[in-house]
Amino acid sequence: MADADSASEEDTTVEAVFDAVAETAPAIRAALPGRRVESGAENPSGETALAADVYADELLAEALAAVDGVGSYVSEEREAAVDAGGAVDEDAYAVAVDPLDGSSNLRSNNAMGTVVGVYDAPLPTTGRDLVAAGYVLYGPITTMVVADADGVREEVIEGDGEGGVDRSVTEPDLTLPDDPVVYGFGGRVPDWPADFTAYAREIERELKLRYGGAMVGDVNQVLTYGGVFAYPALVDAPDGKLRLSFEANPIAYIVERAGGRASDGASPIRDVDPDGLHDRVPLYVGNAELIERLEAALA
Ligand code: AHG
Ligand code: MN
Ligand code: MN
């Protein structure tokens, strides 16, 4: 366990990480219109990367590697961790990033974002090693949700980045509403296993469908209105689609800090011990009662 001095030092590093993420937001947003095309490269998960994915990754790698206290930068777009000049141990952090989540929404001009997890151990590791997590959401406005030792907050980010960014805290204590309202389930219905389909049929009768195809946008709706988001295990893809280190764990940390739960269908996502940096997991997050019902349905 870190002592008091290193704990305050760590808080400073976490703060500096999200300062750096906020400061890249205007440039990433401004780059989107000209980078809707495929880059010609594939990412380590075998998916075609857009020019916007590559650009966001380069900007974030440079900004985050420059933060004192960050020992390595790990990205959905890169095979291996990038050394950021500090051995990841009790003093340095590994920062894991999905530079642009939901980039397939760029063609259709729908929401997308950046996901960040701050781990105090080298990756691959479990989500129990997260000390903070957050995401930037590029919607009608640019917001950033940050979960850390103090709780969960939402900020609005304004400015063109030339003279820095203007940040205002719009929700200092973001918590999941008690009464759930929305749900969003990924994948194709014919590919859902029968037990998840039965659960979905129940939820469809209770909540409103809100599925936009970008995890950050869909999770942000759950955090705002209460409910459940899932990218489930599929019949032909039992590990689902989302990556543990860059997507599931950071989102799980945020949702748990906001009073909800995050499961792989059987147990907490943050207990999953990955083999590699790019392992995929099924992800079910939201109000505790809805996740308890989900785990019972898949048992
Ligand atoms: P990414 O753009 O980083 O690859 O993430 C896309 C993910 C996630 O954002 C979303 O929940 C899911 O893909 C949507 O998948 P489908 O297109 O199969 O619905
Ligand atoms: Mn993603
Ligand atoms: Mn991505």
Short mmCIF file of C-alpha atoms and ligand atoms in Angstrom, two decimals:
data_model
loop_
_atom_site.label_atom_id
_atom_site.label_comp_id
_atom_site.label_asym_id
_atom_site.label_seq_id
_atom_site.Cartn_x
_atom_site.Cartn_y
_atom_site.Cartn_z
CA MET A 1 0.00 0.00 0.00
CA ALA A 2 1.40 3.45 -0.90
CA ASP A 3 2.40 5.68 2.04
CA ALA A 4 0.84 9.14 2.55
CA ASP A 5 3.52 11.01 0.57
CA SER A 6 3.41 8.72 -2.43
CA ALA A 7 -0.40 8.69 -2.22
CA SER A 8 -0.55 12.51 -2.65
CA GLU A 9 2.13 12.16 -5.38
CA GLU A 10 -0.08 9.59 -7.10
CA ASP A 11 -3.08 11.96 -6.89
CA THR A 12 -0.92 14.57 -8.64
CA THR A 13 -0.06 12.11 -11.39
CA VAL A 14 -3.72 11.10 -11.86
CA GLU A 15 -4.64 14.78 -12.08
CA ALA A 16 -1.87 15.39 -14.62
CA VAL A 17 -3.04 12.41 -16.71
CA PHE A 18 -6.56 13.84 -17.06
CA ASP A 19 -5.20 17.35 -17.62
CA ALA A 20 -3.26 15.91 -20.56
CA VAL A 21 -6.31 14.00 -21.86
CA ALA A 22 -8.49 17.14 -21.63
CA GLU A 23 -5.90 19.21 -23.46
CA THR A 24 -5.83 16.80 -26.43
CA ALA A 25 -9.63 16.83 -26.80
CA PRO A 26 -9.99 19.94 -29.01
CA ALA A 27 -7.28 18.75 -31.42
CA ILE A 28 -8.79 15.25 -31.66
CA ARG A 29 -12.25 16.70 -32.24
CA ALA A 30 -10.93 19.13 -34.88
CA ALA A 31 -9.16 16.27 -36.67
CA LEU A 32 -12.29 14.11 -37.07
CA PRO A 33 -13.78 15.68 -40.23
CA GLY A 34 -10.62 15.07 -42.26
CA ARG A 35 -9.87 11.59 -40.96
CA ARG A 36 -12.97 9.52 -41.71
CA VAL A 37 -11.03 7.31 -44.13
CA GLU A 38 -9.41 3.95 -43.43
CA SER A 39 -5.73 4.17 -42.54
CA GLY A 40 -4.90 1.01 -44.45
CA ALA A 41 -3.60 -0.55 -41.23
CA GLU A 42 -5.19 -3.03 -38.87
CA ASN A 43 -5.05 -2.73 -35.08
CA PRO A 44 -3.85 -5.64 -32.88
CA SER A 45 -7.47 -6.79 -32.57
CA GLY A 46 -7.56 -7.30 -36.34
CA GLU A 47 -9.88 -4.34 -36.99
CA THR A 48 -9.31 -1.74 -39.71
CA ALA A 49 -8.07 1.46 -38.09
CA LEU A 50 -9.38 4.78 -39.38
CA ALA A 51 -7.03 7.71 -39.88
CA ALA A 52 -8.77 9.25 -36.84
CA ASP A 53 -7.85 6.24 -34.65
CA VAL A 54 -4.19 6.57 -35.63
CA TYR A 55 -4.13 10.35 -35.15
CA ALA A 56 -5.81 10.21 -31.72
CA ASP A 57 -3.39 7.47 -30.64
CA GLU A 58 -0.34 9.51 -31.71
CA LEU A 59 -1.57 12.66 -29.92
CA LEU A 60 -2.44 10.81 -26.71
CA ALA A 61 0.81 8.81 -26.71
CA GLU A 62 2.86 12.01 -26.93
CA ALA A 63 0.80 13.85 -24.29
CA LEU A 64 0.63 10.98 -21.78
CA ALA A 65 4.22 9.75 -22.11
CA ALA A 66 5.29 13.28 -21.14
CA VAL A 67 3.43 13.15 -17.81
CA ASP A 68 5.74 12.65 -14.80
CA GLY A 69 4.74 9.47 -13.04
CA VAL A 70 3.55 7.68 -16.18
CA GLY A 71 5.85 4.69 -16.80
CA SER A 72 4.14 3.20 -19.86
CA TYR A 73 1.50 3.96 -22.48
CA VAL A 74 -0.62 1.02 -23.63
CA SER A 75 -3.04 1.41 -26.52
CA GLU A 76 -5.75 -0.51 -28.33
CA GLU A 77 -3.94 0.57 -31.50
CA ARG A 78 -0.50 -0.81 -30.53
CA GLU A 79 0.75 -4.38 -30.13
CA ALA A 80 2.88 -3.67 -27.06
CA ALA A 81 3.28 -1.13 -24.27
CA VAL A 82 5.34 2.00 -25.04
CA ASP A 83 8.01 2.81 -22.44
CA ALA A 84 7.33 6.29 -21.07
CA GLY A 85 10.55 6.58 -19.12
CA GLY A 86 9.59 5.21 -15.77
CA ALA A 87 9.49 1.62 -14.57
CA VAL A 88 5.88 0.81 -13.71
CA ASP A 89 6.02 -0.06 -10.05
CA GLU A 90 4.71 1.54 -6.86
CA ASP A 91 5.89 4.92 -8.20
CA ALA A 92 4.90 4.93 -11.86
CA TYR A 93 1.62 4.19 -13.63
CA ALA A 94 0.65 2.32 -16.79
CA VAL A 95 -1.94 4.32 -18.72
CA ALA A 96 -4.17 2.21 -21.01
CA VAL A 97 -6.08 4.00 -23.77
CA ASP A 98 -8.73 3.33 -26.37
CA PRO A 99 -7.85 6.45 -28.37
CA LEU A 100 -11.11 6.54 -30.27
CA ASP A 101 -13.95 4.30 -29.09
CA GLY A 102 -16.80 3.92 -31.56
CA SER A 103 -14.79 5.27 -34.49
CA SER A 104 -17.14 3.43 -36.86
CA ASN A 105 -19.62 6.16 -35.87
CA LEU A 106 -17.47 8.75 -37.62
CA ARG A 107 -19.00 8.00 -41.05
CA SER A 108 -22.54 8.39 -39.65
CA ASN A 109 -21.60 11.41 -37.48
CA ASN A 110 -22.65 9.83 -34.22
CA ALA A 111 -21.05 9.99 -30.76
CA MET A 112 -17.61 8.52 -30.00
CA GLY A 113 -14.91 9.05 -27.42
CA THR A 114 -11.60 8.27 -25.75
CA VAL A 115 -11.33 5.78 -22.85
CA VAL A 116 -8.49 5.97 -20.28
CA GLY A 117 -7.49 3.57 -17.48
CA VAL A 118 -4.71 4.40 -14.98
CA TYR A 119 -3.17 1.20 -13.57
CA ASP A 120 -0.55 1.02 -10.80
CA ALA A 121 0.91 -2.21 -12.18
CA PRO A 122 2.33 -3.28 -15.56
CA LEU A 123 -0.24 -4.62 -18.07
CA PRO A 124 -1.64 -7.19 -18.67
CA THR A 125 -3.16 -7.10 -15.20
CA THR A 126 -6.59 -7.13 -13.55
CA GLY A 127 -8.86 -4.12 -13.16
CA ARG A 128 -8.20 -4.26 -9.41
CA ASP A 129 -4.95 -2.42 -10.23
CA LEU A 130 -6.85 0.61 -11.55
CA VAL A 131 -6.44 3.76 -9.45
CA ALA A 132 -8.49 5.97 -11.79
CA ALA A 133 -10.39 5.84 -15.09
CA GLY A 134 -12.27 8.19 -17.36
CA TYR A 135 -13.56 8.94 -20.83
CA VAL A 136 -13.97 11.89 -23.15
CA LEU A 137 -17.29 11.89 -25.04
CA TYR A 138 -17.44 13.67 -28.40
CA GLY A 139 -21.17 14.35 -28.63
CA PRO A 140 -22.98 17.62 -29.36
CA ILE A 141 -20.61 18.97 -26.71
CA THR A 142 -17.32 17.56 -25.43
CA THR A 143 -17.52 16.15 -21.91
CA MET A 144 -15.04 14.21 -19.77
CA VAL A 145 -16.06 11.83 -16.99
CA VAL A 146 -13.33 11.08 -14.43
CA ALA A 147 -13.50 8.49 -11.63
CA ASP A 148 -10.73 8.57 -9.03
CA ALA A 149 -10.20 8.25 -5.26
CA ASP A 150 -12.52 11.22 -4.70
CA GLY A 151 -15.49 9.84 -6.67
CA VAL A 152 -16.90 10.47 -10.16
CA ARG A 153 -17.26 13.88 -11.82
CA GLU A 154 -18.35 15.19 -15.21
CA GLU A 155 -16.61 18.14 -16.84
CA VAL A 156 -17.45 20.13 -19.99
CA ILE A 157 -14.39 20.88 -22.14
CA GLU A 158 -14.44 24.03 -24.30
CA GLY A 159 -11.90 26.01 -26.28
CA ASP A 160 -9.91 25.29 -29.42
CA GLY A 161 -6.85 24.14 -27.55
CA GLU A 162 -4.73 27.02 -28.95
CA GLY A 163 -4.88 28.95 -25.69
CA GLY A 164 -5.43 25.82 -23.63
CA VAL A 165 -8.88 24.44 -22.77
CA ASP A 166 -11.67 25.72 -20.55
CA ARG A 167 -12.91 23.03 -18.18
CA SER A 168 -15.97 23.33 -15.95
CA VAL A 169 -17.23 20.68 -13.55
CA THR A 170 -20.90 20.18 -14.42
CA GLU A 171 -21.53 17.25 -12.06
CA PRO A 172 -19.17 16.96 -9.06
CA ASP A 173 -20.73 13.78 -7.72
CA LEU A 174 -21.95 11.62 -10.61
CA THR A 175 -23.93 8.63 -9.31
CA LEU A 176 -26.18 6.14 -11.06
CA PRO A 177 -29.87 7.13 -10.64
CA ASP A 178 -31.75 4.61 -8.49
CA ASP A 179 -34.58 4.06 -10.99
CA PRO A 180 -33.21 2.66 -14.29
CA VAL A 181 -34.61 4.06 -17.54
CA VAL A 182 -32.46 2.95 -20.55
CA TYR A 183 -30.78 -0.15 -21.96
CA GLY A 184 -28.42 -0.78 -24.86
CA PHE A 185 -27.24 -4.24 -26.01
CA GLY A 186 -24.58 -4.77 -28.69
CA GLY A 187 -24.17 -7.49 -31.25
CA ARG A 188 -26.83 -8.94 -33.55
CA VAL A 189 -29.94 -10.48 -31.94
CA PRO A 190 -29.56 -13.80 -33.84
CA ASP A 191 -26.04 -14.06 -32.37
CA TRP A 192 -27.21 -13.70 -28.76
CA PRO A 193 -27.18 -16.93 -26.73
CA ALA A 194 -30.67 -18.06 -25.61
CA ASP A 195 -30.12 -17.15 -21.95
CA PHE A 196 -29.11 -13.56 -22.79
CA THR A 197 -32.02 -13.28 -25.25
CA ALA A 198 -34.46 -14.25 -22.47
CA TYR A 199 -32.93 -11.56 -20.22
CA ALA A 200 -33.10 -8.99 -23.04
CA ARG A 201 -36.79 -9.78 -23.63
CA GLU A 202 -37.53 -8.97 -19.98
CA ILE A 203 -35.50 -5.73 -20.03
CA GLU A 204 -37.10 -4.59 -23.31
CA ARG A 205 -40.48 -4.58 -21.56
CA GLU A 206 -39.18 -2.49 -18.64
CA LEU A 207 -36.74 0.08 -20.09
CA LYS A 208 -36.24 2.29 -23.18
CA LEU A 209 -33.81 1.24 -25.95
CA ARG A 210 -30.86 3.59 -26.29
CA TYR A 211 -28.08 1.99 -28.41
CA GLY A 212 -25.75 4.23 -30.40
CA GLY A 213 -22.95 1.84 -31.33
CA ALA A 214 -20.20 3.56 -29.32
CA MET A 215 -19.63 2.15 -25.83
CA VAL A 216 -18.75 5.55 -24.32
CA GLY A 217 -21.98 7.11 -25.60
CA ASP A 218 -24.11 4.18 -24.54
CA VAL A 219 -22.50 3.94 -21.10
CA ASN A 220 -22.86 7.71 -20.65
CA GLN A 221 -26.61 7.33 -21.17
CA VAL A 222 -26.70 4.62 -18.48
CA LEU A 223 -24.73 6.84 -16.08
CA THR A 224 -27.07 9.76 -16.83
CA TYR A 225 -30.45 8.02 -16.72
CA GLY A 226 -29.78 4.68 -14.98
CA GLY A 227 -30.09 1.31 -16.70
CA VAL A 228 -27.89 -1.32 -18.28
CA PHE A 229 -25.38 -1.55 -21.16
CA ALA A 230 -24.02 -4.81 -22.49
CA TYR A 231 -21.83 -6.10 -25.23
CA PRO A 232 -22.65 -9.72 -24.50
CA ALA A 233 -20.95 -13.02 -25.20
CA LEU A 234 -22.13 -14.08 -28.67
CA VAL A 235 -22.80 -17.60 -29.95
CA ASP A 236 -19.80 -17.38 -32.32
CA ALA A 237 -17.75 -15.05 -30.07
CA PRO A 238 -18.02 -16.24 -26.44
CA ASP A 239 -15.53 -13.55 -25.35
CA GLY A 240 -17.69 -10.82 -26.87
CA LYS A 241 -16.06 -7.86 -28.62
CA LEU A 242 -14.80 -5.34 -26.06
CA ARG A 243 -11.19 -5.32 -24.85
CA LEU A 244 -10.65 -5.83 -21.12
CA SER A 245 -7.71 -3.46 -20.58
CA PHE A 246 -8.81 -0.47 -22.68
CA GLU A 247 -12.63 -0.63 -22.58
CA ALA A 248 -14.20 -3.00 -20.01
CA ASN A 249 -11.95 -2.35 -16.99
CA PRO A 250 -11.97 1.47 -17.18
CA ILE A 251 -15.75 1.54 -17.71
CA ALA A 252 -16.18 -0.96 -14.87
CA TYR A 253 -14.13 1.24 -12.52
CA ILE A 254 -16.24 4.30 -13.40
CA VAL A 255 -19.61 2.53 -13.09
CA GLU A 256 -18.64 0.87 -9.78
CA ARG A 257 -17.43 4.22 -8.36
CA ALA A 258 -20.82 5.65 -9.45
CA GLY A 259 -22.64 2.97 -7.41
CA GLY A 260 -23.30 0.37 -10.11
CA ARG A 261 -21.86 -3.02 -11.04
CA ALA A 262 -19.79 -4.40 -13.91
CA SER A 263 -19.79 -8.11 -14.76
CA ASP A 264 -18.40 -10.52 -17.34
CA GLY A 265 -21.67 -12.42 -17.00
CA ALA A 266 -20.64 -14.41 -13.95
CA SER A 267 -18.43 -12.23 -11.73
CA PRO A 268 -16.91 -8.73 -11.48
CA ILE A 269 -15.09 -7.73 -14.65
CA ARG A 270 -12.26 -6.27 -12.58
CA ASP A 271 -11.43 -9.77 -11.30
CA VAL A 272 -10.71 -11.10 -14.82
CA ASP A 273 -7.00 -11.96 -15.09
CA PRO A 274 -5.98 -11.48 -18.75
CA ASP A 275 -3.32 -13.42 -20.67
CA GLY A 276 -2.57 -10.59 -23.10
CA LEU A 277 -3.01 -6.83 -23.58
CA HIS A 278 -5.81 -7.25 -26.13
CA ASP A 279 -7.96 -9.93 -24.48
CA ARG A 280 -11.68 -9.51 -25.16
CA VAL A 281 -14.45 -9.99 -22.54
CA PRO A 282 -18.23 -9.88 -22.48
CA LEU A 283 -19.30 -6.72 -20.62
CA TYR A 284 -22.50 -6.04 -18.69
CA VAL A 285 -22.64 -2.78 -16.68
CA GLY A 286 -25.29 -0.71 -14.91
CA ASN A 287 -27.60 -0.66 -11.92
CA ALA A 288 -26.72 -3.37 -9.42
CA GLU A 289 -30.15 -5.03 -9.46
CA LEU A 290 -30.14 -5.31 -13.27
CA ILE A 291 -26.66 -6.89 -13.22
CA GLU A 292 -27.66 -9.31 -10.46
CA ARG A 293 -30.61 -10.38 -12.66
CA LEU A 294 -28.25 -10.74 -15.63
CA GLU A 295 -25.84 -13.00 -13.72
CA ALA A 296 -28.78 -15.12 -12.51
CA ALA A 297 -30.08 -15.37 -16.11
CA LEU A 298 -26.69 -16.57 -17.41
CA ALA A 299 -25.98 -18.92 -14.47
P1 AHG B 1 -13.74 0.74 -31.20
O1 AHG B 1 -14.25 1.78 -32.15
O2 AHG B 1 -12.74 1.30 -30.21
O3 AHG B 1 -13.25 -0.50 -31.90
O4 AHG B 1 -14.95 0.30 -30.27
C1 AHG B 1 -16.13 -0.06 -30.88
C2 AHG B 1 -16.90 -0.93 -29.94
C3 AHG B 1 -17.69 -0.16 -28.89
O5 AHG B 1 -17.49 1.21 -28.90
C4 AHG B 1 -19.13 -0.46 -29.21
O6 AHG B 1 -19.84 -0.74 -28.05
C5 AHG B 1 -19.04 -1.67 -30.11
O7 AHG B 1 -17.79 -1.64 -30.74
C6 AHG B 1 -20.11 -1.64 -31.15
O8 AHG B 1 -20.02 -2.84 -31.85
P2 AHG B 1 -21.11 -3.16 -32.99
O9 AHG B 1 -20.71 -2.29 -34.14
O10 AHG B 1 -20.94 -4.62 -33.24
O11 AHG B 1 -22.46 -2.79 -32.43
MN MN B 2 -13.54 0.91 -28.28
MN MN B 3 -10.98 2.36 -30.56
#
